[in-house]
């Protein structure tokens, strides 16, 4: 199977919790799965350091469009389709895994797996600055959930919140409890 994975959270110089989760998840996945082909997608105009995983089944796909322009294109025009970018690099993907809510335009044929760590921005909007609230409105989390084949969450509580807030059937939501980092 060919699986595209959004690693844009790993482009930042200092990772947030999502970046740490993404790295740890992929590091363990690549140690155990040598069968599937993985296409790690990121976008960065500047040269950045991303983790280097070795394996014949791990492929890096990068665009050099400045992030603000890339996000506007994704939001307004639903272009470029990320799965088509990967396809131009050699392979049609079967699934695209988003490690967090982000601007993600995919073709209708591509099955999407969305990871959502929490919906605190919906439950407690006053905790977020105006810029972050607008970002969450523009990224359209409910639409991301509705269009996803599966939704991965870290807890039963987050699953319950998504069911209530977005009226999403619990069958498509899978609880994947994260482990502890080896760095601890």
Short mmCIF file of C-alpha atoms in Angstrom, two decimals:
data_model
loop_
_atom_site.label_atom_id
_atom_site.label_comp_id
_atom_site.label_asym_id
_atom_site.label_seq_id
_atom_site.Cartn_x
_atom_site.Cartn_y
_atom_site.Cartn_z
CA UNK A 1 0.00 0.00 0.00
CA UNK A 2 1.17 3.56 -0.74
CA UNK A 3 0.58 5.97 2.14
CA UNK A 4 1.15 9.72 2.06
CA UNK A 5 1.90 11.37 5.40
CA UNK A 6 1.86 15.08 6.21
CA UNK A 7 5.08 15.91 8.06
CA UNK A 8 4.74 19.71 7.95
CA UNK A 9 4.82 19.73 11.78
CA UNK A 10 8.46 18.59 11.56
CA UNK A 11 9.55 21.60 9.51
CA UNK A 12 9.54 23.92 12.54
CA UNK A 13 12.88 24.50 14.25
CA UNK A 14 11.27 23.91 17.68
CA UNK A 15 8.61 21.22 17.59
CA UNK A 16 5.31 21.54 19.38
CA UNK A 17 3.55 18.53 20.89
CA UNK A 18 2.24 17.68 17.41
CA UNK A 19 5.79 17.65 16.04
CA UNK A 20 6.97 15.39 18.85
CA UNK A 21 3.98 13.09 18.35
CA UNK A 22 4.58 12.98 14.58
CA UNK A 23 8.26 12.14 14.99
CA UNK A 24 7.72 9.44 17.64
CA UNK A 25 4.79 7.87 15.72
CA UNK A 26 6.74 7.69 12.46
CA UNK A 27 9.97 6.55 14.10
CA UNK A 28 8.19 3.53 15.59
CA UNK A 29 6.16 2.87 12.43
CA UNK A 30 9.25 2.77 10.24
CA UNK A 31 11.01 0.36 12.60
CA UNK A 32 8.21 -2.17 12.29
CA UNK A 33 6.73 -1.76 8.80
CA UNK A 34 8.94 -2.45 5.82
CA UNK A 35 6.07 -3.58 3.58
CA UNK A 36 4.10 -0.38 2.85
CA UNK A 37 5.53 2.54 0.89
CA UNK A 38 5.51 5.89 2.73
CA UNK A 39 5.59 9.27 1.02
CA UNK A 40 6.39 11.99 3.54
CA UNK A 41 5.05 15.33 2.35
CA UNK A 42 6.18 18.75 3.47
CA UNK A 43 6.28 22.24 2.07
CA UNK A 44 9.03 24.79 2.68
CA UNK A 45 10.47 27.53 0.54
CA UNK A 46 13.62 27.57 2.68
CA UNK A 47 15.91 24.63 3.23
CA UNK A 48 15.02 23.00 6.55
CA UNK A 49 16.28 20.08 8.56
CA UNK A 50 13.80 17.25 8.83
CA UNK A 51 14.44 13.85 10.42
CA UNK A 52 16.27 11.41 8.19
CA UNK A 53 14.76 7.96 8.20
CA UNK A 54 16.40 5.25 6.20
CA UNK A 55 14.54 2.60 4.31
CA UNK A 56 13.69 1.78 0.75
CA UNK A 57 10.02 2.25 1.58
CA UNK A 58 10.41 5.86 2.81
CA UNK A 59 10.25 8.68 0.26
CA UNK A 60 10.37 12.45 0.80
CA UNK A 61 8.11 14.71 -1.27
CA UNK A 62 8.66 18.44 -0.97
CA UNK A 63 7.24 21.55 -2.56
CA UNK A 64 9.00 24.90 -2.37
CA UNK A 65 5.94 27.14 -2.42
CA UNK A 66 6.12 29.72 0.41
CA UNK A 67 3.86 28.49 3.25
CA UNK A 68 1.50 31.48 3.29
CA UNK A 69 0.91 31.16 -0.45
CA UNK A 70 0.57 27.37 -0.20
CA UNK A 71 -2.02 27.70 2.59
CA UNK A 72 -4.01 30.32 0.65
CA UNK A 73 -4.01 28.11 -2.46
CA UNK A 74 -5.19 25.15 -0.35
CA UNK A 75 -7.89 27.21 1.39
CA UNK A 76 -9.29 29.25 -1.49
CA UNK A 77 -8.68 27.12 -4.57
CA UNK A 78 -8.28 23.63 -3.06
CA UNK A 79 -5.11 23.45 -5.14
CA UNK A 80 -2.60 21.89 -5.51
CA UNK A 81 -3.97 18.51 -4.50
CA UNK A 82 -1.35 17.00 -2.21
CA UNK A 83 -1.96 13.44 -3.41
CA UNK A 84 -1.41 14.60 -7.01
CA UNK A 85 1.90 16.21 -6.00
CA UNK A 86 2.96 12.82 -4.62
CA UNK A 87 1.63 11.06 -7.72
CA UNK A 88 3.80 13.28 -9.93
CA UNK A 89 6.79 12.10 -7.88
CA UNK A 90 6.08 8.53 -8.87
CA UNK A 91 3.25 6.79 -7.02
CA UNK A 92 -0.51 7.03 -6.60
CA UNK A 93 -1.27 6.91 -2.90
CA UNK A 94 -4.01 4.83 -1.32
CA UNK A 95 -4.33 6.88 1.89
CA UNK A 96 -3.16 10.27 3.08
CA UNK A 97 -2.54 10.62 6.81
CA UNK A 98 -2.76 14.12 8.30
CA UNK A 99 -0.96 14.24 11.63
CA UNK A 100 -2.89 17.35 12.68
CA UNK A 101 -5.53 19.73 11.37
CA UNK A 102 -4.04 21.71 8.52
CA UNK A 103 -4.87 23.06 5.07
CA UNK A 104 -5.10 19.82 3.12
CA UNK A 105 -6.52 19.67 -0.40
CA UNK A 106 -6.86 16.12 -1.71
CA UNK A 107 -8.51 14.69 -4.79
CA UNK A 108 -11.84 12.95 -4.27
CA UNK A 109 -10.28 9.56 -5.02
CA UNK A 110 -7.78 9.82 -2.17
CA UNK A 111 -8.85 8.35 1.16
CA UNK A 112 -8.01 10.64 4.05
CA UNK A 113 -7.10 9.74 7.63
CA UNK A 114 -7.26 12.76 9.94
CA UNK A 115 -5.52 12.92 13.31
CA UNK A 116 -7.13 15.27 15.84
CA UNK A 117 -5.43 15.73 19.19
CA UNK A 118 -8.22 17.76 20.78
CA UNK A 119 -11.00 20.22 19.98
CA UNK A 120 -10.28 22.67 22.79
CA UNK A 121 -10.53 25.48 20.23
CA UNK A 122 -14.23 24.58 19.87
CA UNK A 123 -14.92 23.97 23.54
CA UNK A 124 -12.99 26.96 24.94
CA UNK A 125 -12.54 29.55 22.18
CA UNK A 126 -11.76 32.31 24.68
CA UNK A 127 -8.46 30.53 25.45
CA UNK A 128 -7.28 31.26 21.91
CA UNK A 129 -6.17 34.54 20.38
CA UNK A 130 -8.13 35.93 17.43
CA UNK A 131 -5.47 34.77 14.96
CA UNK A 132 -5.69 31.14 16.18
CA UNK A 133 -9.51 31.21 16.21
CA UNK A 134 -9.54 32.46 12.61
CA UNK A 135 -7.01 29.81 11.62
CA UNK A 136 -9.25 27.07 13.05
CA UNK A 137 -12.28 28.49 11.24
CA UNK A 138 -10.38 28.55 7.93
CA UNK A 139 -8.99 25.03 8.28
CA UNK A 140 -12.62 23.78 8.59
CA UNK A 141 -12.24 20.96 11.11
CA UNK A 142 -15.81 19.71 10.77
CA UNK A 143 -15.44 19.37 7.01
CA UNK A 144 -12.10 17.58 7.52
CA UNK A 145 -13.87 15.11 9.84
CA UNK A 146 -16.81 14.57 7.50
CA UNK A 147 -14.54 13.92 4.51
CA UNK A 148 -12.16 11.60 6.33
CA UNK A 149 -12.30 7.85 6.01
CA UNK A 150 -11.00 7.55 9.59
CA UNK A 151 -10.17 9.94 12.40
CA UNK A 152 -7.39 9.10 14.85
CA UNK A 153 -7.63 10.57 18.36
CA UNK A 154 -5.49 10.09 21.50
CA UNK A 155 -8.32 9.43 23.97
CA UNK A 156 -11.93 8.40 24.49
CA UNK A 157 -12.57 11.92 25.76
CA UNK A 158 -11.45 13.48 22.45
CA UNK A 159 -13.54 10.91 20.57
CA UNK A 160 -16.59 11.91 22.63
CA UNK A 161 -15.93 15.61 22.03
CA UNK A 162 -15.73 15.10 18.24
CA UNK A 163 -18.92 13.04 18.25
CA UNK A 164 -20.74 15.82 20.12
CA UNK A 165 -19.26 18.93 18.54
CA UNK A 166 -19.24 17.76 14.91
CA UNK A 167 -21.98 15.11 15.07
CA UNK A 168 -19.61 12.49 13.64
CA UNK A 169 -20.38 8.78 13.90
CA UNK A 170 -18.10 7.14 16.45
CA UNK A 171 -17.38 4.18 14.15
CA UNK A 172 -15.00 6.22 12.00
CA UNK A 173 -13.13 7.55 15.05
CA UNK A 174 -10.29 5.33 16.29
CA UNK A 175 -8.60 5.87 19.66
CA UNK A 176 -4.82 5.44 19.33
CA UNK A 177 -3.40 6.06 22.78
CA UNK A 178 0.11 7.46 22.37
CA UNK A 179 2.98 5.89 24.28
CA UNK A 180 5.82 7.51 26.14
CA UNK A 181 8.85 8.87 24.38
CA UNK A 182 12.16 7.09 24.84
CA UNK A 183 13.67 10.52 25.50
CA UNK A 184 12.09 10.62 28.97
#
